[in-house]
PDB file of C-alpha atoms and ligand atoms in Angstrom:
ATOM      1  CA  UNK A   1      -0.656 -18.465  -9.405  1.00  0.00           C
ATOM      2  CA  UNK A   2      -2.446 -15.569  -7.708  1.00  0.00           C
ATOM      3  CA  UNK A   3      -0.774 -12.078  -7.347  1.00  0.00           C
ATOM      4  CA  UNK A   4      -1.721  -8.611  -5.499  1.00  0.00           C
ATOM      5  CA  UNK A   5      -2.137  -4.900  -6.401  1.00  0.00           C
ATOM      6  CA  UNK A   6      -2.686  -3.427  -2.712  1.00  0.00           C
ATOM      7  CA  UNK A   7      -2.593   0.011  -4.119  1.00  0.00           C
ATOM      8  CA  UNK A   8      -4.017   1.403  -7.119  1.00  0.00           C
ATOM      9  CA  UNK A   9      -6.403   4.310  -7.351  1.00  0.00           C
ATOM     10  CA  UNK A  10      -8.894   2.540  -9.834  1.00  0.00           C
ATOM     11  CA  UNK A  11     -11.990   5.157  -9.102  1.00  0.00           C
ATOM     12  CA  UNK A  12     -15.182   3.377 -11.145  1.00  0.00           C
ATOM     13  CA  UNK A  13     -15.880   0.282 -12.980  1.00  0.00           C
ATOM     14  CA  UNK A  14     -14.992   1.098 -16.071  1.00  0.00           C
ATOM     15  CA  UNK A  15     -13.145  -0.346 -19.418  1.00  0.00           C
ATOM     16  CA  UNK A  16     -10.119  -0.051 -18.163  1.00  0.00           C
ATOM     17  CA  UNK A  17     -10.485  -1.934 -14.599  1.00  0.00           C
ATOM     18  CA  UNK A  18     -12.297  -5.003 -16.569  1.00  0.00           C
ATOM     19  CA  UNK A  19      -9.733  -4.867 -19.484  1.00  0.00           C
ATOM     20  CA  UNK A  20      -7.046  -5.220 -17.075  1.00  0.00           C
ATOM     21  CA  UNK A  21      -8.815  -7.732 -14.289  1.00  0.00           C
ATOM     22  CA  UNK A  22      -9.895 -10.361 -17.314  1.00  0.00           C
ATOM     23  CA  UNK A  23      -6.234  -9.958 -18.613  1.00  0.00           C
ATOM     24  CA  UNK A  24      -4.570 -11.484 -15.802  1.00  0.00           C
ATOM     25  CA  UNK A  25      -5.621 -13.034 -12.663  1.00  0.00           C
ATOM     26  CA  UNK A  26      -4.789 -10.170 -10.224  1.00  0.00           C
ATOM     27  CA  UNK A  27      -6.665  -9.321  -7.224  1.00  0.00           C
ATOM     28  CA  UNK A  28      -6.610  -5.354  -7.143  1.00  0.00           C
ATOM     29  CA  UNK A  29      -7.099  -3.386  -3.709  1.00  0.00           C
ATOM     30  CA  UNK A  30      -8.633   0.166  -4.587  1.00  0.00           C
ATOM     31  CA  UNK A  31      -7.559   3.206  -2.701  1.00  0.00           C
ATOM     32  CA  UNK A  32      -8.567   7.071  -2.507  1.00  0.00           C
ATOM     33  CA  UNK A  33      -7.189  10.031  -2.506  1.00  0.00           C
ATOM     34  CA  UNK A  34      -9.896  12.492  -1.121  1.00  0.00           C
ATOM     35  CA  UNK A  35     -13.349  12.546  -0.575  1.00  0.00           C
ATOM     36  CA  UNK A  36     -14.624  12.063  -3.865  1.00  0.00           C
ATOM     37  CA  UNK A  37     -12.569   9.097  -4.760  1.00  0.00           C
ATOM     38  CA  UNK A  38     -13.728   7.673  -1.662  1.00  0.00           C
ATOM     39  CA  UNK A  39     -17.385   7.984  -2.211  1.00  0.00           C
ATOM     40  CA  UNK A  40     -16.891   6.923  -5.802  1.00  0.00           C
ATOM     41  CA  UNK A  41     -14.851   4.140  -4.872  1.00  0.00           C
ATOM     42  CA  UNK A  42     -17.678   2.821  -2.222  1.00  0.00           C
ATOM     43  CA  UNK A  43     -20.683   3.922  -4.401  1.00  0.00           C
ATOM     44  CA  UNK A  44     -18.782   2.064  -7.300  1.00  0.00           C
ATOM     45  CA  UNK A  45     -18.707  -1.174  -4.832  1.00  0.00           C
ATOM     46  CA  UNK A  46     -14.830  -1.553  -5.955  1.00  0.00           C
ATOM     47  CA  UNK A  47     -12.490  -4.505  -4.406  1.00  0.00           C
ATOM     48  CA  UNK A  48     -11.460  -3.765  -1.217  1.00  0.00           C
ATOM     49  CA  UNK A  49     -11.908  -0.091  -0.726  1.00  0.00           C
ATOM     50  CA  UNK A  50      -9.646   1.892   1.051  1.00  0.00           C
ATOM     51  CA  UNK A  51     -10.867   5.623   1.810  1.00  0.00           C
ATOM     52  CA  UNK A  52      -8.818   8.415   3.287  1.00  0.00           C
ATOM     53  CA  UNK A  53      -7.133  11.524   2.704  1.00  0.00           C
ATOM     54  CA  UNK A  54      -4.072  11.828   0.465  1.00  0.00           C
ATOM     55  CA  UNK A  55      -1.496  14.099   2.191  1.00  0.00           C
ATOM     56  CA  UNK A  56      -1.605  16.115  -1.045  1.00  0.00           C
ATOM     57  CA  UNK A  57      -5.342  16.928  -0.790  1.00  0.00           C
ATOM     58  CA  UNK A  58      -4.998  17.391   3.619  1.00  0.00           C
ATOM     59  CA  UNK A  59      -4.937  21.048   3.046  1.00  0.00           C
ATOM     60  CA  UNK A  60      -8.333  21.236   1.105  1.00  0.00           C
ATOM     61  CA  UNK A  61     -10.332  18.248   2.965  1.00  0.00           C
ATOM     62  CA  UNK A  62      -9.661  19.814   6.591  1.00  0.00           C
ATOM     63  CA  UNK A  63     -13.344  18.499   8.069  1.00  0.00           C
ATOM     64  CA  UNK A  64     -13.294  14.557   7.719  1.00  0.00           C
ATOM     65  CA  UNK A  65     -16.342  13.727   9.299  1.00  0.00           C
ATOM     66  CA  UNK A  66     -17.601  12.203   5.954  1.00  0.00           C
ATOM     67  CA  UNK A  67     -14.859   9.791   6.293  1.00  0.00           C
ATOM     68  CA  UNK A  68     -16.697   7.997  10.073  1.00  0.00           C
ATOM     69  CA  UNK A  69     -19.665   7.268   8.278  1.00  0.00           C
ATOM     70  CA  UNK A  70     -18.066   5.638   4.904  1.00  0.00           C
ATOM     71  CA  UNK A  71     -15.035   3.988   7.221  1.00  0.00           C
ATOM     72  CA  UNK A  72     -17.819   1.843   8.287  1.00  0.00           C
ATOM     73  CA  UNK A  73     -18.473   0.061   5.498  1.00  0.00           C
ATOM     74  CA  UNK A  74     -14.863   0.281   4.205  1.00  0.00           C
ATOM     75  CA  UNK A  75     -12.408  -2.178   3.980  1.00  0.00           C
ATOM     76  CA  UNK A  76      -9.555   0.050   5.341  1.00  0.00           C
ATOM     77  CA  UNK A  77      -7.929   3.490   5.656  1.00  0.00           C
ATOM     78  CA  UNK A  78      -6.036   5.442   3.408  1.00  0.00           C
ATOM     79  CA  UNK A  79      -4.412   6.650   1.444  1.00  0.00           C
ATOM     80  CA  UNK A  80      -3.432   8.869   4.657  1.00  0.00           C
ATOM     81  CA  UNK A  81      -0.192  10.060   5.589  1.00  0.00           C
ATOM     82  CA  UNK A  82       2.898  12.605   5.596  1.00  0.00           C
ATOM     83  CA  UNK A  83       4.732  14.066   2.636  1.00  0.00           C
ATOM     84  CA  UNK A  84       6.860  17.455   2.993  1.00  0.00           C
ATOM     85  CA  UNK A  85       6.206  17.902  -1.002  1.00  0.00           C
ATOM     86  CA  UNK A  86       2.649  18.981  -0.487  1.00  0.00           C
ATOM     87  CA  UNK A  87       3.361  21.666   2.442  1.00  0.00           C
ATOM     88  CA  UNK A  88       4.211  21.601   6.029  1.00  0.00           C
ATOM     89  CA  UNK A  89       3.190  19.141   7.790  1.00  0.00           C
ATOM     90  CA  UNK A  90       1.617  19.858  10.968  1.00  0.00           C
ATOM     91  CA  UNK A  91      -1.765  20.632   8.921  1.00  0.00           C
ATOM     92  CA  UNK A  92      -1.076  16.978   7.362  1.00  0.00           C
ATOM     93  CA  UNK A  93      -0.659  15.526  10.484  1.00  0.00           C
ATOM     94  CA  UNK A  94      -3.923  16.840  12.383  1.00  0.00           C
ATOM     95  CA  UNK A  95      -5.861  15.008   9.118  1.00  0.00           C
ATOM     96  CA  UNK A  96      -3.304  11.417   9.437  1.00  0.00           C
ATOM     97  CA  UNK A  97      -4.001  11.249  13.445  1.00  0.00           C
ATOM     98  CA  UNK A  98      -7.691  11.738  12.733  1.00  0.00           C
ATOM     99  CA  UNK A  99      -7.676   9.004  10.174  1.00  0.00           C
ATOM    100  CA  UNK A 100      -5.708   6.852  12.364  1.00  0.00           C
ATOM    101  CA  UNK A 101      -8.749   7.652  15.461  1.00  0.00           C
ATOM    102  CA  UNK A 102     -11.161   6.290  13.250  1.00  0.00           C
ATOM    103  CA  UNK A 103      -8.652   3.374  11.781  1.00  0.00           C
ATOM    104  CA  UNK A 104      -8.004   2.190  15.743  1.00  0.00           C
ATOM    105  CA  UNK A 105     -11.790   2.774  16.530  1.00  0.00           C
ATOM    106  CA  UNK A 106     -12.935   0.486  13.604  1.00  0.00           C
ATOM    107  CA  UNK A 107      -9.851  -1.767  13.940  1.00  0.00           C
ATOM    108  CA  UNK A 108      -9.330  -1.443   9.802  1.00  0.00           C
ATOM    109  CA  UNK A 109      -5.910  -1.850   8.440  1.00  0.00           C
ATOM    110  CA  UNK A 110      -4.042   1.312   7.265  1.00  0.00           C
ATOM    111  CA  UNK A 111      -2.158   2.697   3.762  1.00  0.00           C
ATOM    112  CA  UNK A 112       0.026   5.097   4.848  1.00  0.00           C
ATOM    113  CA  UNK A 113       2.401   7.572   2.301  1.00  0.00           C
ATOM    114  CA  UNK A 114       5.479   8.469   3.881  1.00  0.00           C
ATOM    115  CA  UNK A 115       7.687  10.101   1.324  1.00  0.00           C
ATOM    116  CA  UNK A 116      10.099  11.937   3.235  1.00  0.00           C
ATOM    117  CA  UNK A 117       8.674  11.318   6.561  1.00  0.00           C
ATOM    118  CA  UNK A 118       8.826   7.415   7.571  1.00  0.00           C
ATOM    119  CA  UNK A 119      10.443   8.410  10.489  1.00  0.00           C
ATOM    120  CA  UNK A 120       7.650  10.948  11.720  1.00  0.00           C
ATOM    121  CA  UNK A 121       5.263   8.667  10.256  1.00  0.00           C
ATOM    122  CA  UNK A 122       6.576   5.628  12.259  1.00  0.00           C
ATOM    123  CA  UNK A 123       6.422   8.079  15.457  1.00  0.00           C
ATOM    124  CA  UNK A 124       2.944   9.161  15.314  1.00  0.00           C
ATOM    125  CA  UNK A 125       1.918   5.068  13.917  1.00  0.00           C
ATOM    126  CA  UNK A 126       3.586   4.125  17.291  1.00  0.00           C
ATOM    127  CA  UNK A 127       1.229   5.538  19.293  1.00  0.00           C
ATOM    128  CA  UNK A 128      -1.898   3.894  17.656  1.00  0.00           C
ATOM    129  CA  UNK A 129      -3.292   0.584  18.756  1.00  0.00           C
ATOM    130  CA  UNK A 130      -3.355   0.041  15.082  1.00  0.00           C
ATOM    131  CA  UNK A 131      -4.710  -3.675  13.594  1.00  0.00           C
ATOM    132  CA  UNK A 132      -2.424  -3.841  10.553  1.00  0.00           C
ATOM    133  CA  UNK A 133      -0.563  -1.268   8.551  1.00  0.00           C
ATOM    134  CA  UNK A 134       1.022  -0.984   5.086  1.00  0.00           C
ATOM    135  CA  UNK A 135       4.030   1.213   4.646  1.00  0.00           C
ATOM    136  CA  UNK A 136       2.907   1.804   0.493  1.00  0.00           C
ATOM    137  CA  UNK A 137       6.274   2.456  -1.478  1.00  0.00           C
ATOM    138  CA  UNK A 138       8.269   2.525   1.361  1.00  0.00           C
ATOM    139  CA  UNK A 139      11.928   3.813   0.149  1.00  0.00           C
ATOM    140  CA  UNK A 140      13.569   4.816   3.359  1.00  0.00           C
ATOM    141  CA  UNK A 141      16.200   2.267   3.737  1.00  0.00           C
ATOM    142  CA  UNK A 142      18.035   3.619   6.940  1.00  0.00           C
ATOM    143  CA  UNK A 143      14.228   2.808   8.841  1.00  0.00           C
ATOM    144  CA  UNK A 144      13.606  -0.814   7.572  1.00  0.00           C
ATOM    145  CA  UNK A 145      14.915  -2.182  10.834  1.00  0.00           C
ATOM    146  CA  UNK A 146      11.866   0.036  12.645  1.00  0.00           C
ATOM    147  CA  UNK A 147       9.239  -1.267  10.193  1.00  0.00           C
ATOM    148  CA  UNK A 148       9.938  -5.139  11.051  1.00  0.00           C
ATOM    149  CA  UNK A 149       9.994  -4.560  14.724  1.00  0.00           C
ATOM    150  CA  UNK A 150       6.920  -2.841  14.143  1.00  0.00           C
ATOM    151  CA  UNK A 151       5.466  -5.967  12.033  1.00  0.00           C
ATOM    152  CA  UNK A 152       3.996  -3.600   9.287  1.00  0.00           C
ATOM    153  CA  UNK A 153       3.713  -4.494   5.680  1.00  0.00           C
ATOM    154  CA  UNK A 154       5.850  -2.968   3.107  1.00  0.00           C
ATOM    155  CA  UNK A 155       4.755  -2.759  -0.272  1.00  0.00           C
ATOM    156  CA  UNK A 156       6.862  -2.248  -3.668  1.00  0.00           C
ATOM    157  CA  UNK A 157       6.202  -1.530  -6.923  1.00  0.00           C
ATOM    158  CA  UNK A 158       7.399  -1.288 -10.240  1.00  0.00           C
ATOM    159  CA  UNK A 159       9.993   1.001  -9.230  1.00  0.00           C
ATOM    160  CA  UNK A 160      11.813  -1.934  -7.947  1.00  0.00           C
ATOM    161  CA  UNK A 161      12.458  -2.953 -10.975  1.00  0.00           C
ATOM    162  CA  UNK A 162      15.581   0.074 -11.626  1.00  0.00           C
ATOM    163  CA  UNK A 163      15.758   1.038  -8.602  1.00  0.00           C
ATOM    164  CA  UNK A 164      18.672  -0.330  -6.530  1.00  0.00           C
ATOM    165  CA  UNK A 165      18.038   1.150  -3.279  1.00  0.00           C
ATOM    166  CA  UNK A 166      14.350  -0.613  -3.324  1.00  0.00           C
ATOM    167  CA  UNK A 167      16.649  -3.878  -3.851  1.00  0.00           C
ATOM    168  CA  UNK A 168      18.218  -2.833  -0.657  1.00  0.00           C
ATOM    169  CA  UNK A 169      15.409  -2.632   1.297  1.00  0.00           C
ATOM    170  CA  UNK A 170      13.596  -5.495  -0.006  1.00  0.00           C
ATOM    171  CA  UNK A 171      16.668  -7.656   1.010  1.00  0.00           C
ATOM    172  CA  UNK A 172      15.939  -6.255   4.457  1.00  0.00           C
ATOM    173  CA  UNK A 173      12.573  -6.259   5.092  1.00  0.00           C
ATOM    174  CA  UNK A 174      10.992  -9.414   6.585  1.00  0.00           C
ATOM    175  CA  UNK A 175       9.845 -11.588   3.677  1.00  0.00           C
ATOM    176  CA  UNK A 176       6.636 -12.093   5.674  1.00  0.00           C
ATOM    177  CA  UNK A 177       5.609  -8.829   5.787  1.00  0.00           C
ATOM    178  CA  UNK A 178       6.862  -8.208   1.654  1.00  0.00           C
ATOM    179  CA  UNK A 179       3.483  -7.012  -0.345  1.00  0.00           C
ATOM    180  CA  UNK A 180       3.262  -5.309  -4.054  1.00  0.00           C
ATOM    181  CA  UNK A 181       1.433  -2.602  -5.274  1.00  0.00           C
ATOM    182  CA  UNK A 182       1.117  -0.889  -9.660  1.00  0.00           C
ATOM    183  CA  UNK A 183       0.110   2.785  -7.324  1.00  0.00           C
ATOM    184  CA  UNK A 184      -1.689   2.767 -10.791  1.00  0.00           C
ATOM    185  CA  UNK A 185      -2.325   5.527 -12.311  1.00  0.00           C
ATOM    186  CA  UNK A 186       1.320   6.210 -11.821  1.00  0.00           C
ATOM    187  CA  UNK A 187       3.461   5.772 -15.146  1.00  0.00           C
ATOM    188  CA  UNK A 188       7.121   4.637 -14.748  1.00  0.00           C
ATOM    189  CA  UNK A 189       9.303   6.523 -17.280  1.00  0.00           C
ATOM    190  CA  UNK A 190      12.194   3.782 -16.815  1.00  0.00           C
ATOM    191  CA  UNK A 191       9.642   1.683 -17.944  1.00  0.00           C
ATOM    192  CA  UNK A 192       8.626   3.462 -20.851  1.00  0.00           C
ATOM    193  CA  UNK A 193       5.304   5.041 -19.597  1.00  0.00           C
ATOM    194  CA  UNK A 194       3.662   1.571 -18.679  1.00  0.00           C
ATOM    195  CA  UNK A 195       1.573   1.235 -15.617  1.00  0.00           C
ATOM    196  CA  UNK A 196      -1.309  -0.733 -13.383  1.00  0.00           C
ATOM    197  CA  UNK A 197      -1.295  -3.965 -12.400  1.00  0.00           C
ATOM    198  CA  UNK A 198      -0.364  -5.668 -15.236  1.00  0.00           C
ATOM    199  CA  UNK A 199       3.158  -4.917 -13.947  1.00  0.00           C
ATOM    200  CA  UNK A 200       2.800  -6.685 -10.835  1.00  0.00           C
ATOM    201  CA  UNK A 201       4.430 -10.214 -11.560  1.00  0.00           C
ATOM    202  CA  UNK A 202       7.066  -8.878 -13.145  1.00  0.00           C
ATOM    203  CA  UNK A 203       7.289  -7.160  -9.713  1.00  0.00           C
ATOM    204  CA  UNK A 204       7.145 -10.501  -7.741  1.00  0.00           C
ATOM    205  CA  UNK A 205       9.278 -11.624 -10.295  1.00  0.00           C
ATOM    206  CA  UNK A 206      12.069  -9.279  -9.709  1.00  0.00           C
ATOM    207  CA  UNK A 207      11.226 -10.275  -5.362  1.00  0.00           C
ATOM    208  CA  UNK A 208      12.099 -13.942  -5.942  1.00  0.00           C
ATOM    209  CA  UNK A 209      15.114 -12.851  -7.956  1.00  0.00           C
ATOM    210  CA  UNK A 210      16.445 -10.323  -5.584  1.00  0.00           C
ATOM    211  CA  UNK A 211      16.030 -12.776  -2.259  1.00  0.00           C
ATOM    212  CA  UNK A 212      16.836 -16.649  -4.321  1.00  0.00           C
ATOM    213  CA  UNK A 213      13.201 -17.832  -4.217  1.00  0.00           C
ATOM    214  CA  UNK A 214      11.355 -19.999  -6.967  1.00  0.00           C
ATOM    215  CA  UNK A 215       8.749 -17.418  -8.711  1.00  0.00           C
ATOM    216  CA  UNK A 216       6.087 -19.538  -7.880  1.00  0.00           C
ATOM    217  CA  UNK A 217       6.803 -19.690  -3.865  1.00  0.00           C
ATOM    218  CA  UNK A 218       7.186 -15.797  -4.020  1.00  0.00           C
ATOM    219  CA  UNK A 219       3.880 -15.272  -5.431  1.00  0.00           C
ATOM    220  CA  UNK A 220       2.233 -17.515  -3.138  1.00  0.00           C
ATOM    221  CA  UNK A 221       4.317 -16.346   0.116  1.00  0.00           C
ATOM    222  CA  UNK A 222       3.029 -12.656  -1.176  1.00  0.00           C
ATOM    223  CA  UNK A 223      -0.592 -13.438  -1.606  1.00  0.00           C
ATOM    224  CA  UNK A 224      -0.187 -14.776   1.877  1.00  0.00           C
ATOM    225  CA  UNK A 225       1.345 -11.929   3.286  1.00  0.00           C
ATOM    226  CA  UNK A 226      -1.797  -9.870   1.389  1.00  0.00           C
ATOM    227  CA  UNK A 227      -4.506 -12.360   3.272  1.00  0.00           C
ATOM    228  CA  UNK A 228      -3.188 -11.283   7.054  1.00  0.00           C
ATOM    229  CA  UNK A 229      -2.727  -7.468   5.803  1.00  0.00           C
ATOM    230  CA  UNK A 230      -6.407  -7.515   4.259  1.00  0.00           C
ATOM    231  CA  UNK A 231      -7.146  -9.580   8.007  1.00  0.00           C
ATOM    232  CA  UNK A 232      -8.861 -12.569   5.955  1.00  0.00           C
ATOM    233  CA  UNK A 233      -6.583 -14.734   8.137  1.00  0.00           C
ATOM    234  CA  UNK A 234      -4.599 -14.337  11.235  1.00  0.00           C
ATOM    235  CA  UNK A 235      -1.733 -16.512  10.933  1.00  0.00           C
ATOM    236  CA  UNK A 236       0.570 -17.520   7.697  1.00  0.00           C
ATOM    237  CA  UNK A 237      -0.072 -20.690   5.300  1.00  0.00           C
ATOM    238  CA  UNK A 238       2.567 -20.115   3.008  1.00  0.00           C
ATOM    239  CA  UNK A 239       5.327 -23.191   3.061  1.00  0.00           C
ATOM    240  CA  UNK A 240       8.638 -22.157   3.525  1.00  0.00           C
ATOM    241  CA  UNK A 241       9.767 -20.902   0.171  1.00  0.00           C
ATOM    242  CA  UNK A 242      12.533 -22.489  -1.834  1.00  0.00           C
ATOM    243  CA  UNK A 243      15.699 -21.312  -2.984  1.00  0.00           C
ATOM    244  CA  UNK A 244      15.541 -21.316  -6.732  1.00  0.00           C
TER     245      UNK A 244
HETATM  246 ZN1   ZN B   1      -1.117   6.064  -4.008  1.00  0.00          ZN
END
């Protein structure tokens, strides 16, 4: 059984990346947060590096020209986005659109935060000739509908695992565009502090439960769904899962 983490902010090899990566068999996609994580991430030659700007750190990281020459060599873009907590957002989304030039340009797939803005998100996204894009903790129920017809990815995380409205939306979403993410170093308090990957099949666990799939089919439908987001393949392989 294979599972996904396609965001965690894992910065350098380090004890804690190998501890966790030889304790379960979990492929781990590495995103930044700013310009440092993204050079460290690349210079650290980390599994499948994402490298962006964080909405939180748009304010401070205004010139992104650093980002064209590592996008290159990049797997993808992001963590880039919108997210009213960190300030207005017209600064915000002067940094997202220029991420999103150089994500179209390159034709890498996208991570995008949206915490408070899918909707503005989804607006400005709409007008990209964008490859493939994740919608990372998506939460906003009343714009699932949007996100299938737009075929992006969703991706949930532990928090699914109290949180009823993520139930919601994972009943909605299309199952073929369904990915998970630990958004490690993020501790859940509901889950008494724990965090990172490790969490992840309970995560996939909680999936098959919530839409009446075998674990097993979940997992692989998932990993799937991770190979055409990561673009390692175009079109699905995953059989039809079963009801459990
Ligand atoms: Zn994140």
């Amino acid at each position: 059984m294979e599972f996904i983490d396609v965001h965690s902010h894992f910065e350098s090899i380090g004890s804690e990346i190998e501890k966790l990566l030889s304790s379960v068999r979990i492929r781990v996609v590495c995103v930044a947060t700013d310009k440092e994580s993204s050079l460290n991430i690349i210079q650290n030659g980390l599994p499948y590096a994402f490298v962006g700007v964080h909405p939180s750190c748009a304010g401070s990281d205004e010139d992104i020209s650093w980002l064209n020459e590592i996008a290159a060599v990049a797997f993808g873009i992001g963590e880039t986005g919108l997210d009213p907590k960190y300030g207005p957002l017209e600064p915000q989304e002067k940094i997202f659109m220029k991420q999103l030039d150089i994500a179209e340009k390159l034709q890498k797939p996208v991570q995008v935060h949206s915490r408070n803005a899918a909707k503005k998100c989804l607006e400005i996204l709409g007008s990209y000739k964008l490859s493939r894009v994740l919608m990372h903790w998506f939460d906003q129920e009343e714009l699932t509908k949007e996100v299938n017809s737009m075929g992006y990815f969703a991706s949930f995380g532990p928090a699914l695992l109290y949180s009823k409205k993520l139930e919601r939306i994972v009943e909605k979403i299309d199952t073929s565009l369904i990915l998970t993410e630990s958004d490690y170093p993020i501790q859940y308090t509901p889950l008494r502090g724990m965090s990172g990957p490790v969490l992840i099949p309970s995560v996939v666990f909680k999936v098959s439960q919530i839409l009446g799939y075998k674990f097993g089919d979940m997992a692989e439908l998932i990993a799937d769904n991770a190979e055409r987001f990561l673009g390692r393949v175009n079109s699905t392989n995953a059989p039809t899962p079963s009801k459990a």
